[in-house]
Tab-separated table of N, CA, C and O and ligand atoms in Angstrom:
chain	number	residue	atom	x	y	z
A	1	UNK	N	-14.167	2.610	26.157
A	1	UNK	CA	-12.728	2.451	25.959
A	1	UNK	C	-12.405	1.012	25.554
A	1	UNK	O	-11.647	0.785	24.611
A	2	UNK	N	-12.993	0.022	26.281
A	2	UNK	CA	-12.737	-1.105	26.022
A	2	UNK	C	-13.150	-1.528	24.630
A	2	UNK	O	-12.377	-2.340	24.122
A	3	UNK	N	-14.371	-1.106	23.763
A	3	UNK	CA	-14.854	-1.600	22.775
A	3	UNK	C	-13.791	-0.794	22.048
A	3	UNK	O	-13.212	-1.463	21.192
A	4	UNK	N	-13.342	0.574	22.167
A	4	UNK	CA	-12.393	0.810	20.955
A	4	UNK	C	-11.063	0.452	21.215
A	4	UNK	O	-10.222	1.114	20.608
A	5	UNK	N	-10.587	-0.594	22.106
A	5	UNK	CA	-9.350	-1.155	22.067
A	5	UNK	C	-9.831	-2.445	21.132
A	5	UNK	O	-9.165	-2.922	20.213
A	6	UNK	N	-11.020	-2.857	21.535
A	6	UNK	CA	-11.059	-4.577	20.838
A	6	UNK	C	-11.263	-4.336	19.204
A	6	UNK	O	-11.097	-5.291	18.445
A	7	UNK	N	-11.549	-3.310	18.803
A	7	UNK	CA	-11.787	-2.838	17.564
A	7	UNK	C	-10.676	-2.489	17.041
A	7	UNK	O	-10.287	-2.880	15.940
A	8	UNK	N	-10.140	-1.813	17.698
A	8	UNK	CA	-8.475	-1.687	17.141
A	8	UNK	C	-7.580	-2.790	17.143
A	8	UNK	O	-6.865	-3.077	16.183
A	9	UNK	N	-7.612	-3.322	18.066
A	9	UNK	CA	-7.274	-5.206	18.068
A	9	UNK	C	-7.812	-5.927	16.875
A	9	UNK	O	-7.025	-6.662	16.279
A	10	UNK	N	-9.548	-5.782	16.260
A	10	UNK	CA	-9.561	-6.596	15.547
A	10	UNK	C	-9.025	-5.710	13.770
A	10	UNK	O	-8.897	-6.409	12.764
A	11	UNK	N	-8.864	-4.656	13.744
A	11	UNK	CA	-8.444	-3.688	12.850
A	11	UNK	C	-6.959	-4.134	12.591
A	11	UNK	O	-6.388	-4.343	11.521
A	12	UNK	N	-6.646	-4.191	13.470
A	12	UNK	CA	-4.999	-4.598	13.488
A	12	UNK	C	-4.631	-6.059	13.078
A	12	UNK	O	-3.807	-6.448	12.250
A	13	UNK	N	-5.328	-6.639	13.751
A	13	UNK	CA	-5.062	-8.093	13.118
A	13	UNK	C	-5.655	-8.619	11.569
A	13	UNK	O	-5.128	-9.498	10.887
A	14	UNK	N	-6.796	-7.892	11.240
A	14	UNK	CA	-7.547	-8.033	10.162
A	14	UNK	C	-6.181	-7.899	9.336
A	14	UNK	O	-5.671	-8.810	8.684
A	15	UNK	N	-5.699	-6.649	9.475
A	15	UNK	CA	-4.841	-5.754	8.010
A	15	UNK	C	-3.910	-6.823	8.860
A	15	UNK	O	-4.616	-7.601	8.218
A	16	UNK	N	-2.985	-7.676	9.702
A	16	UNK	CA	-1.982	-7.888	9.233
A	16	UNK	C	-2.076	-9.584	8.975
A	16	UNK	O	-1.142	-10.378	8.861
A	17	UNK	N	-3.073	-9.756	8.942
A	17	UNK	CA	-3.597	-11.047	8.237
A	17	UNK	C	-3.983	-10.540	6.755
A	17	UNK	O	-3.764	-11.548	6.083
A	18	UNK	N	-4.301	-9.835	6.133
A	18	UNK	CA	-4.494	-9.855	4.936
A	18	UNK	C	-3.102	-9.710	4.806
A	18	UNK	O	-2.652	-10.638	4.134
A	19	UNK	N	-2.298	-8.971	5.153
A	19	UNK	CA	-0.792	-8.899	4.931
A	19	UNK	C	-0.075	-9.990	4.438
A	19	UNK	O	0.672	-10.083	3.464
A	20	UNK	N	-0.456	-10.856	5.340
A	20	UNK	CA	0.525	-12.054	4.786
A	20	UNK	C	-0.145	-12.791	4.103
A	20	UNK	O	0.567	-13.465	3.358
A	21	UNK	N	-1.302	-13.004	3.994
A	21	UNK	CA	-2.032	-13.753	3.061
A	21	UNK	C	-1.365	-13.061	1.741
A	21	UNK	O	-0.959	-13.749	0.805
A	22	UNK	N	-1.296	-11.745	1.753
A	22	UNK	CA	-0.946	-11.424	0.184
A	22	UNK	C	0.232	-12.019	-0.554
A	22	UNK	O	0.435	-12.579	-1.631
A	23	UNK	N	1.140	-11.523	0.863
A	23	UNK	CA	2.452	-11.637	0.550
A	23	UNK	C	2.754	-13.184	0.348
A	23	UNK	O	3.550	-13.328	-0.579
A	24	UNK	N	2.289	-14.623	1.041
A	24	UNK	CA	2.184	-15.521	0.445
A	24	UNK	C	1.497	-16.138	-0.359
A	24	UNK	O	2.010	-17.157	-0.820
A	25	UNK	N	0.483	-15.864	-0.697
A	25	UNK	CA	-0.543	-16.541	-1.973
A	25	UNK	C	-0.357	-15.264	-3.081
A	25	UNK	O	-0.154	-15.763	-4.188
A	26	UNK	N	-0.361	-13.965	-3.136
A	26	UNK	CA	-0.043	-12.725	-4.495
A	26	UNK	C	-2.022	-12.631	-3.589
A	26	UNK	O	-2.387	-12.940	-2.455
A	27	UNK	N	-2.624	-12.193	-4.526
A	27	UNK	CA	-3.995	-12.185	-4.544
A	27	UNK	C	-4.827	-13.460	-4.940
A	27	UNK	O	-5.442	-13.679	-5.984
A	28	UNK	N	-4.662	-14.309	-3.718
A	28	UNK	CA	-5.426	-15.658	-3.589
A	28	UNK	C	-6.429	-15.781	-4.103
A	28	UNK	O	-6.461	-16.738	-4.876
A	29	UNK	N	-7.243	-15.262	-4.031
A	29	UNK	CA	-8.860	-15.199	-4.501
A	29	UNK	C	-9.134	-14.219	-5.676
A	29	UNK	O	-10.134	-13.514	-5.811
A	30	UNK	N	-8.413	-14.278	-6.228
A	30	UNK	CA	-8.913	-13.699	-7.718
A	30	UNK	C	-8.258	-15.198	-8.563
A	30	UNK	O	-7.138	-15.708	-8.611
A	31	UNK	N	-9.345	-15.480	-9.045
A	31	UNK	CA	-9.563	-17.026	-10.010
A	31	UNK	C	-9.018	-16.066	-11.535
A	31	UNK	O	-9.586	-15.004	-11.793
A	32	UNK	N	-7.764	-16.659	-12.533
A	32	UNK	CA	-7.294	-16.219	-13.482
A	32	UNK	C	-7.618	-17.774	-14.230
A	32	UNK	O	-7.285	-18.157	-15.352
A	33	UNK	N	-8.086	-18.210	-13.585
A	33	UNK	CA	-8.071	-19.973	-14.313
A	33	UNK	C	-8.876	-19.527	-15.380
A	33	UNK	O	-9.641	-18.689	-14.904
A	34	UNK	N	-9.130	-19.696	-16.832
A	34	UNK	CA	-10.429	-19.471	-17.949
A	34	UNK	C	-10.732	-18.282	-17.843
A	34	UNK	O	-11.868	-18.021	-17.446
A	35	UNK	N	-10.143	-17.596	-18.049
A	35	UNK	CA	-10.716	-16.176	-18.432
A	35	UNK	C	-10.349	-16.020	-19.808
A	35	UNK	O	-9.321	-16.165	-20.471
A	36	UNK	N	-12.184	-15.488	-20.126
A	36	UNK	CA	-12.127	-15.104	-21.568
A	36	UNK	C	-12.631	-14.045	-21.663
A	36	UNK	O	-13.106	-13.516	-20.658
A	37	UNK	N	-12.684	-13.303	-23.142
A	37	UNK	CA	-13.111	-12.554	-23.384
A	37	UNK	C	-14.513	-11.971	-23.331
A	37	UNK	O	-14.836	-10.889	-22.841
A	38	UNK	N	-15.250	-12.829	-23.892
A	38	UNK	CA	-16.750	-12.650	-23.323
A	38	UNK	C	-17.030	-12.585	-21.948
A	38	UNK	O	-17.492	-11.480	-21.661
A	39	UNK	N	-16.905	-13.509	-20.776
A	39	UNK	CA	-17.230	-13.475	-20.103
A	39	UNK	C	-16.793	-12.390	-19.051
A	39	UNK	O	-17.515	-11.935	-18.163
A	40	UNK	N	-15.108	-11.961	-19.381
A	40	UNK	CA	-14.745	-11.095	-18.575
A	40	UNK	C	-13.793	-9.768	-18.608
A	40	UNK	O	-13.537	-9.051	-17.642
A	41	UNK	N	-13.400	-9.635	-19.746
A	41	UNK	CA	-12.434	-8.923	-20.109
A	41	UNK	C	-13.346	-7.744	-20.765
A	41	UNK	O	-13.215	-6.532	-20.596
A	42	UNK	N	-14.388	-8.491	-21.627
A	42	UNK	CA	-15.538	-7.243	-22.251
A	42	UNK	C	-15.909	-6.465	-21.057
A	42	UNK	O	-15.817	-5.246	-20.917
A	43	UNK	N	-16.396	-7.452	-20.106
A	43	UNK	CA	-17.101	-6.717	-18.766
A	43	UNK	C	-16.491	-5.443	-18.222
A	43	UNK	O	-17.100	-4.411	-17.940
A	44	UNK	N	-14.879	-5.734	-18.093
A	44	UNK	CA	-13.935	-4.376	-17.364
A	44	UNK	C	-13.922	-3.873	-18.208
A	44	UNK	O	-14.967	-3.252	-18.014
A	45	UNK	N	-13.434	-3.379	-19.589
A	45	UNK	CA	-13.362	-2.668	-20.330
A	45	UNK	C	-14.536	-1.918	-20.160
A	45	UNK	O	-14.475	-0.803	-19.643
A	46	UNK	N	-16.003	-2.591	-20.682
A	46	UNK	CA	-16.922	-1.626	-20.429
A	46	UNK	C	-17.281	-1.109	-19.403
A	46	UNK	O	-17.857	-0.023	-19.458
A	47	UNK	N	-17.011	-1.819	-18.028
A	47	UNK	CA	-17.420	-0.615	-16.921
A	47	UNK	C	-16.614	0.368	-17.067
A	47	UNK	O	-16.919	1.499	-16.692
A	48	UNK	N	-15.306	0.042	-17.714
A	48	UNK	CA	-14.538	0.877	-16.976
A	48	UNK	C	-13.519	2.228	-18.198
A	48	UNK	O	-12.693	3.105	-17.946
A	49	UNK	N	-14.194	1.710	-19.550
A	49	UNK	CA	-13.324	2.507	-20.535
A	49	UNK	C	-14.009	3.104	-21.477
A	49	UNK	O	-13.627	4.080	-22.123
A	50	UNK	N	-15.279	2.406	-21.608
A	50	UNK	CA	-16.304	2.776	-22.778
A	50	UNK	C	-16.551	4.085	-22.610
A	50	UNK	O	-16.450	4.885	-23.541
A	51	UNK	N	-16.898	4.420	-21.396
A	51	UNK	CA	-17.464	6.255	-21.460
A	51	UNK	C	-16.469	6.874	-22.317
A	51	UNK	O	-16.973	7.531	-23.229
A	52	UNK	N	-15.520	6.859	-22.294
A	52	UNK	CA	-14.339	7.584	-23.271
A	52	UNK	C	-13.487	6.618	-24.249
A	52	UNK	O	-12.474	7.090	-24.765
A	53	UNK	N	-13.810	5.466	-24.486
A	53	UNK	CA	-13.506	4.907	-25.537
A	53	UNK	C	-14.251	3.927	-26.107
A	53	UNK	O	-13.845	2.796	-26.371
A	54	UNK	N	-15.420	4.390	-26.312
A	54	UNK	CA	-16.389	3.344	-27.238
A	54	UNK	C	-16.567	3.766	-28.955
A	54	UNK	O	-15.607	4.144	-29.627
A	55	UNK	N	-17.785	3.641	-29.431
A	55	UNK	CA	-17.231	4.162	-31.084
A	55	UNK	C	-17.430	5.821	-31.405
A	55	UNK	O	-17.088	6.645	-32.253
A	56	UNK	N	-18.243	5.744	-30.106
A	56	UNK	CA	-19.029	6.954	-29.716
A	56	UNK	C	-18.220	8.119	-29.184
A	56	UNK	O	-17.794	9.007	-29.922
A	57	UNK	N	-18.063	8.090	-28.140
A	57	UNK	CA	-16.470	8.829	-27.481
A	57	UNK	C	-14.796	8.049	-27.402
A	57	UNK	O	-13.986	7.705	-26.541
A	58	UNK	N	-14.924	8.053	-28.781
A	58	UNK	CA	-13.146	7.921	-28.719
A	58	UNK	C	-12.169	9.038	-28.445
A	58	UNK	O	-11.457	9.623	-29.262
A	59	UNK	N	-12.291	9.266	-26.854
A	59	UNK	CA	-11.378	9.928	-26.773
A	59	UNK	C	-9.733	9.797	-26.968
A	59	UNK	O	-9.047	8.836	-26.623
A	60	UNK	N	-9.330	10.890	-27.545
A	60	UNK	CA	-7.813	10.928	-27.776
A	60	UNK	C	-7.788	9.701	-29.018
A	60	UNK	O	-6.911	8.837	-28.992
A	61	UNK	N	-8.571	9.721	-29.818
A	61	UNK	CA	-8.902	8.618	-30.970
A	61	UNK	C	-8.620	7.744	-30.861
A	61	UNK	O	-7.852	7.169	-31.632
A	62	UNK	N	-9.283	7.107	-29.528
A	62	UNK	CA	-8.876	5.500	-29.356
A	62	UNK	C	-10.190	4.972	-28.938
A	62	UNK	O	-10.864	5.450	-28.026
A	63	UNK	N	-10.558	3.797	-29.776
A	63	UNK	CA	-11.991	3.140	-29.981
A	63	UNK	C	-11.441	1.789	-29.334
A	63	UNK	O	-10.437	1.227	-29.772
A	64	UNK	N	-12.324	1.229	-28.053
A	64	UNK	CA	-11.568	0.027	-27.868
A	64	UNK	C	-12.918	-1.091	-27.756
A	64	UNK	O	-12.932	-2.184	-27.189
A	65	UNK	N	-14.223	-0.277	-28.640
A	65	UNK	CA	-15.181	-1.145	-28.572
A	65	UNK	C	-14.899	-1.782	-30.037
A	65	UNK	O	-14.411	-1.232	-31.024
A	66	UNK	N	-15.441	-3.347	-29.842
A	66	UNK	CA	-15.090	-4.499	-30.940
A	66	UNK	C	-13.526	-4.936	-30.744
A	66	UNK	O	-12.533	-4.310	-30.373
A	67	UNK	N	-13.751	-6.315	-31.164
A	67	UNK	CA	-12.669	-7.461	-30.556
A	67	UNK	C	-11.376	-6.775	-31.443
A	67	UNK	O	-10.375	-6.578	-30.753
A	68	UNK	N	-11.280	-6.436	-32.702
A	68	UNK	CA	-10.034	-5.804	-33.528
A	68	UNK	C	-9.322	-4.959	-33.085
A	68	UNK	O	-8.097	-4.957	-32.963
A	69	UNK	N	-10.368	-3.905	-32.725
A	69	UNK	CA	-10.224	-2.773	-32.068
A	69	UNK	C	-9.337	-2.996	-30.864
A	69	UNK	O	-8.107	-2.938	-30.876
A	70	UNK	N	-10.090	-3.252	-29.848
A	70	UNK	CA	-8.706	-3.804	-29.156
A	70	UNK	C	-7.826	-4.308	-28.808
A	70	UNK	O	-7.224	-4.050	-27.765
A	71	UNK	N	-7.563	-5.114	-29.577
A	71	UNK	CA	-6.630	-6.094	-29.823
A	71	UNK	C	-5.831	-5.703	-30.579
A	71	UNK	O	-4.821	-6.406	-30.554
A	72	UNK	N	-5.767	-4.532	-31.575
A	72	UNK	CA	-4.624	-3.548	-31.223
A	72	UNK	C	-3.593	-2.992	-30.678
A	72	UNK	O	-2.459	-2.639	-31.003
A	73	UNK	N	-4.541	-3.006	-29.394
A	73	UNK	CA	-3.858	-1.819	-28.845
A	73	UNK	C	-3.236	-3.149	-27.136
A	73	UNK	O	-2.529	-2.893	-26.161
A	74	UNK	N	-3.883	-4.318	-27.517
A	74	UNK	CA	-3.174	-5.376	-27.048
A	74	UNK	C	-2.125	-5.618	-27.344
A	74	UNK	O	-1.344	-5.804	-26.411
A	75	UNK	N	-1.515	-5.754	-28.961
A	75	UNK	CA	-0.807	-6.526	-29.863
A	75	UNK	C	0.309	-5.675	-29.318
A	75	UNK	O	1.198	-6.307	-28.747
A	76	UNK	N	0.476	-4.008	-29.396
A	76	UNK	CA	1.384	-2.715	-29.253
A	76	UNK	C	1.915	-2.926	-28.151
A	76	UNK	O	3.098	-2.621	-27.997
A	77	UNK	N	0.913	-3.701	-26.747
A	77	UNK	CA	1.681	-3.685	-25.414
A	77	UNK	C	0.923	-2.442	-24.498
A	77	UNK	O	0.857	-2.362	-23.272
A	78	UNK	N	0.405	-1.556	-25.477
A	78	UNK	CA	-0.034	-0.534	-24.746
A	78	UNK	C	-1.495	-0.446	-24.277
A	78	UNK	O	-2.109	0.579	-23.978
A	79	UNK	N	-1.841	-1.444	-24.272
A	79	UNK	CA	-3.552	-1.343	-23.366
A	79	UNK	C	-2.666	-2.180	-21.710
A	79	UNK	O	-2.906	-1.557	-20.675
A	80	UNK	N	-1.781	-3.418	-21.558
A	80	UNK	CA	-1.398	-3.936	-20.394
A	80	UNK	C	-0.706	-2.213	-19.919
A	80	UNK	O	-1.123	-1.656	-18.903
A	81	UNK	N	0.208	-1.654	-20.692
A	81	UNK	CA	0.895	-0.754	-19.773
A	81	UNK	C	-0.093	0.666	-19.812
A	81	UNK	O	0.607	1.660	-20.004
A	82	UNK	N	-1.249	0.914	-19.702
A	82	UNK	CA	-2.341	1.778	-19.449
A	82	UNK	C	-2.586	1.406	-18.261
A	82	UNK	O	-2.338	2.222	-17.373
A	83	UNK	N	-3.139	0.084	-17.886
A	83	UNK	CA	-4.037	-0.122	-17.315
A	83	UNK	C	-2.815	-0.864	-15.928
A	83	UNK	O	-3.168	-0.998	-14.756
A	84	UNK	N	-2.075	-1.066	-16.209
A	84	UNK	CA	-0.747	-1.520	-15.112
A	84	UNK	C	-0.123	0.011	-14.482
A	84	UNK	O	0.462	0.180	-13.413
A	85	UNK	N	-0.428	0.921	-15.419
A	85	UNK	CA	0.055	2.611	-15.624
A	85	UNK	C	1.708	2.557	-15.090
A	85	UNK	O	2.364	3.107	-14.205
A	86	UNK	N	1.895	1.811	-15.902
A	86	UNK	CA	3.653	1.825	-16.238
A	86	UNK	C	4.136	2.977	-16.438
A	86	UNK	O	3.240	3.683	-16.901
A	87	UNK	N	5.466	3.760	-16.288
A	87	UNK	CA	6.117	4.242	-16.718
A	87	UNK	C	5.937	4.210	-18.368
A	87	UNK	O	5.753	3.238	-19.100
A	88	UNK	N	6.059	5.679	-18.707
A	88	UNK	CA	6.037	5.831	-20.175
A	88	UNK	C	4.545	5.246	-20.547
A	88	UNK	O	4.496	4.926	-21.735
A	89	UNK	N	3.407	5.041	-19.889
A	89	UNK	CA	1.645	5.256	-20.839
A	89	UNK	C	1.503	5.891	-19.771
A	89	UNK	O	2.024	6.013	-18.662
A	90	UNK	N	0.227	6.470	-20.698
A	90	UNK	CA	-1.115	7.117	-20.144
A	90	UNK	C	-1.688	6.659	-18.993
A	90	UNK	O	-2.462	5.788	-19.390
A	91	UNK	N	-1.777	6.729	-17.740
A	91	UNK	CA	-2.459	6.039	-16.958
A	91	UNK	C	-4.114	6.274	-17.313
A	91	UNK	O	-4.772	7.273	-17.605
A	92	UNK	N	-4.463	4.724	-17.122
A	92	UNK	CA	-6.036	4.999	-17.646
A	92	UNK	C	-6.711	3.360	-16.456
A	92	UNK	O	-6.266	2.280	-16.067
A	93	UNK	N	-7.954	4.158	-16.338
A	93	UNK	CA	-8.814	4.743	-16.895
A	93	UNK	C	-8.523	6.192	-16.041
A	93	UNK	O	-8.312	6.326	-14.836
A	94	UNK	N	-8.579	7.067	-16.951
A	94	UNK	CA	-7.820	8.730	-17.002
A	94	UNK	C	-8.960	9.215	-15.740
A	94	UNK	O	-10.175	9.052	-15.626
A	95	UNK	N	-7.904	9.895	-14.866
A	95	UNK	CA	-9.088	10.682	-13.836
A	95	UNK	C	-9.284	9.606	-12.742
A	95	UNK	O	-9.663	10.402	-11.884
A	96	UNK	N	-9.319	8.432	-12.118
A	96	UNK	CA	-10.364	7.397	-12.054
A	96	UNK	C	-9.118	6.318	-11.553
A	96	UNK	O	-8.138	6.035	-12.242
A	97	UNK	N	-9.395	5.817	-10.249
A	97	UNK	CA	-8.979	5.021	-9.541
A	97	UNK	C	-8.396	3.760	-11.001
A	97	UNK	O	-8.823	3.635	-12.149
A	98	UNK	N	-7.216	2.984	-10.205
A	98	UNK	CA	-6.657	2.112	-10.811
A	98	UNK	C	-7.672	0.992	-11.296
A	98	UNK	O	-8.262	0.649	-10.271
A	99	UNK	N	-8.143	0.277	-12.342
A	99	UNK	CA	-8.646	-1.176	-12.213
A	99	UNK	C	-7.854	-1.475	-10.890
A	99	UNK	O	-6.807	-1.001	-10.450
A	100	UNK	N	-9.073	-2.818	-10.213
A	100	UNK	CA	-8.619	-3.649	-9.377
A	100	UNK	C	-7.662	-4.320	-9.610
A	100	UNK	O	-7.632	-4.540	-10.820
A	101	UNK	N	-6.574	-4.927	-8.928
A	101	UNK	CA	-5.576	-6.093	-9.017
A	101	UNK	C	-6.369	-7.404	-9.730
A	101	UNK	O	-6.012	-8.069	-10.702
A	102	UNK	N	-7.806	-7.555	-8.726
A	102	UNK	CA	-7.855	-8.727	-9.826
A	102	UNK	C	-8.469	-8.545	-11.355
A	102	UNK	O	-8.728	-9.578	-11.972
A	103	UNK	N	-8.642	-7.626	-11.804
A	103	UNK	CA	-9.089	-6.829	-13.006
A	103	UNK	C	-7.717	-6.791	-13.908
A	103	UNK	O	-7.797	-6.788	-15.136
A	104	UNK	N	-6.367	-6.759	-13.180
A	104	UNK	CA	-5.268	-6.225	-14.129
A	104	UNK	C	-5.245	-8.170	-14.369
A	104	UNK	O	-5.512	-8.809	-15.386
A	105	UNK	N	-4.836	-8.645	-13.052
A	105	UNK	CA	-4.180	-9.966	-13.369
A	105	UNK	C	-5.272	-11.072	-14.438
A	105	UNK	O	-4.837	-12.076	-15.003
A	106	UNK	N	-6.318	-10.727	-14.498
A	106	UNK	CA	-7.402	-11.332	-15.479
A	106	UNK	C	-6.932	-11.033	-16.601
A	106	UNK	O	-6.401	-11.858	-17.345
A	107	UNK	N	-7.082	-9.709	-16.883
A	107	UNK	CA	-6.878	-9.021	-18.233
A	107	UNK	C	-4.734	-9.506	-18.554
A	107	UNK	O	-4.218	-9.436	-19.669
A	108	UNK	N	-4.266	-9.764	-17.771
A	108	UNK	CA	-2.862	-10.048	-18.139
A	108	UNK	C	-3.145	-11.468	-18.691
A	108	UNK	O	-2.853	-11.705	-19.863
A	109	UNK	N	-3.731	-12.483	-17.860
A	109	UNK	CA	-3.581	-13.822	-18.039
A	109	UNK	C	-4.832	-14.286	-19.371
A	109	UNK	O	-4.967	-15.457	-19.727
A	110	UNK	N	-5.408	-13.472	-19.788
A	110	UNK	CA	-5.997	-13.073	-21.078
A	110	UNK	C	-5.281	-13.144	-22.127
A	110	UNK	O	-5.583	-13.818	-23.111
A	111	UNK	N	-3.907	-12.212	-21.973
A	111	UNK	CA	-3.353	-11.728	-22.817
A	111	UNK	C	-2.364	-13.342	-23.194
A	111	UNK	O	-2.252	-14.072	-24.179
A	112	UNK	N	-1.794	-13.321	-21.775
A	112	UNK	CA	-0.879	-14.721	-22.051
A	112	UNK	C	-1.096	-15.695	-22.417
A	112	UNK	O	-0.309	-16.614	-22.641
A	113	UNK	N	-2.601	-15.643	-22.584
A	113	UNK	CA	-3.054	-17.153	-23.130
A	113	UNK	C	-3.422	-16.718	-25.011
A	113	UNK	O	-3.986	-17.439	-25.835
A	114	UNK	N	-2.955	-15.553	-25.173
A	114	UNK	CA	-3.048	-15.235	-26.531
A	114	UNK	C	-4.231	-14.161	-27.200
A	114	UNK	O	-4.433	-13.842	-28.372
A	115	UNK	N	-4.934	-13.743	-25.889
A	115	UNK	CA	-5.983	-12.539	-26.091
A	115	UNK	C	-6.745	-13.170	-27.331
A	115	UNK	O	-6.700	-12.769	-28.494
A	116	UNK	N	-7.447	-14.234	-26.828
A	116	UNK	CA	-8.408	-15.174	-28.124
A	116	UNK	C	-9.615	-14.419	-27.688
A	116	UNK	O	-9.848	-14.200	-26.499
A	117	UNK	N	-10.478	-13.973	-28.792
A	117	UNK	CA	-11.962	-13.846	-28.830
A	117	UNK	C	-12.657	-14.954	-28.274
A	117	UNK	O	-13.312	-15.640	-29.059
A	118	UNK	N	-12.640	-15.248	-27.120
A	118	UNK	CA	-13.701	-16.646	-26.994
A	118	UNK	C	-14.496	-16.096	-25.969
A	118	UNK	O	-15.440	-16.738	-25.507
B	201	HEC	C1	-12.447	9.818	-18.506
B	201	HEC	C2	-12.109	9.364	-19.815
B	201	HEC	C3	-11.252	8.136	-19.999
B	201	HEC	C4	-11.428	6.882	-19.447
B	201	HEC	C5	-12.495	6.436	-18.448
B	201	HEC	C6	-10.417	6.043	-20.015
B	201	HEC	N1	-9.645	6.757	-20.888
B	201	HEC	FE1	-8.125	6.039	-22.025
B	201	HEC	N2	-7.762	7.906	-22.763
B	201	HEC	C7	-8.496	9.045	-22.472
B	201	HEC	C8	-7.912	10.184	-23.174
B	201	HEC	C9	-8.438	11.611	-23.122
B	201	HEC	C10	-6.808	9.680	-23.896
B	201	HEC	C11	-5.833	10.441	-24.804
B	201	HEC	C12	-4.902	11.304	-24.017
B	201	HEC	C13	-3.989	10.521	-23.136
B	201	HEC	O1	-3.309	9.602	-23.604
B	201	HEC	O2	-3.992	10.793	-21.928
B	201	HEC	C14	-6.747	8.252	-23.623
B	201	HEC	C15	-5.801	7.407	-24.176
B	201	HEC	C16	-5.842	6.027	-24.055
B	201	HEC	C17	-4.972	5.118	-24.770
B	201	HEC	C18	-3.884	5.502	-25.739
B	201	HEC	C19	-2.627	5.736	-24.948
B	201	HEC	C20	-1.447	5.898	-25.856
B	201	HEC	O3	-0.361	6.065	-25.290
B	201	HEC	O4	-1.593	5.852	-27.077
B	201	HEC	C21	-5.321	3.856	-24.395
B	201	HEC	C22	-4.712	2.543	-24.894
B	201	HEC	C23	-6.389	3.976	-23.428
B	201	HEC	N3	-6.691	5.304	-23.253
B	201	HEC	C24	-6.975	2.906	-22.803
B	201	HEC	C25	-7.927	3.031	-21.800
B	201	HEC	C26	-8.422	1.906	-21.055
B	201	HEC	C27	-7.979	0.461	-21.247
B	201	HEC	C28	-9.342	2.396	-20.186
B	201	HEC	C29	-10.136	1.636	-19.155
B	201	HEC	C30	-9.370	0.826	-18.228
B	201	HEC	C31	-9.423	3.837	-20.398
B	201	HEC	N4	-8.535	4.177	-21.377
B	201	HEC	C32	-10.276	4.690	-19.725
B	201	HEC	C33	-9.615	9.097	-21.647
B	201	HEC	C34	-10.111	8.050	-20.905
C-alpha cells in the first residue's frame, strides 16, 4: 500500500511539474535555434511521410520527396496546416499519431526563417 501511494505521489507530482514547466517555458527543450533542412526537416518528413509520399507512393498525388517538391506545398501553407491538422487540411501523417510538438515547432521555425535548402 505504501509503495503505491509513493508512486502515485511521485506520478502526481511528475505530471504537475511538467505542467507548469510547459505552461511557462511552451516546450523548453525542443532547441528551434538552426534548424535546417538537411539536418532536420528531411529527417521528419522521411520518417514520417515518405511511405505515402515519396516519388514512389504519391499518395493522393502528392510527392514531397526533393527540396521543390516540397516547398510547394510549403509556399500554399498547406504542408504547416497538415501537419498542425488545422481545420480545413487533411490531417497527416493520415492514420498515424500527430508529429511531435517538437517536430511541428522545428518544421514551423524552418518555415519562418524562409524554408532555405541548407
Ligand atoms: C498512410 C499514408 C500517408 C502518410 C503516412 C502521410 N500521408 Fe499525406 N496524404 C495521404 C493521402 C491518401 C492523401 C490524399 C487524400 C487526403 O488528402 O486525405 C494525402 C494528402 C496529403 C497532402 C495534400 C493535402 C491537400 O489538402 O491537398 C499533403 C500536403 C500531405 N498529405 C502531407 C503529408 C505529410 C507532411 C505527411 C507526414 C507528416 C503525410 N502526408 C503522411 C496519405 C498519407
Amino acid at each position: 500500500m505504501r509503495t503505491v501511494l509513493i508512486c502515485l505521489t511521485i506520478l502526481f507530482w511528475t505530471s504537475c511539474y511538467y505542467d507548469s514547466e510547459e505552461e511557462l517555458y511552451g516546450s523548453s527543450n525542443c532547441n528551434t535555434n538552426e534548424v535546417t533542412f538537411s539536418s532536420d526537416i528531411l529527417k521528419i518528413i522521411d520518417n514520417n511521410c515518405y511511405s505515402c509520399h515519396d516519388s514512389a507512393n504519391n499518395f493522393g498525388g502528392v510527392t514531397l520527396e526533393g527540396f521543390e517538391k516540397l516547398k510547394s506545398y510549403v509556399d500554399s501553407g498547406v504542408l504547416l496546416g497538415v501537419v498542425k491538422q488545422e481545420s480545413g487540411f487533411s490531417p497527416m501523417p493520415k492514420n498515424a499519431p500527430p508529429l511531435l510538438d517538437c517536430e511541428i515547432e522545428k518544421i514551423e521555425a524552418w518555415i519562418n526563417d524562409g524554408a532555405k535548402n541548407n
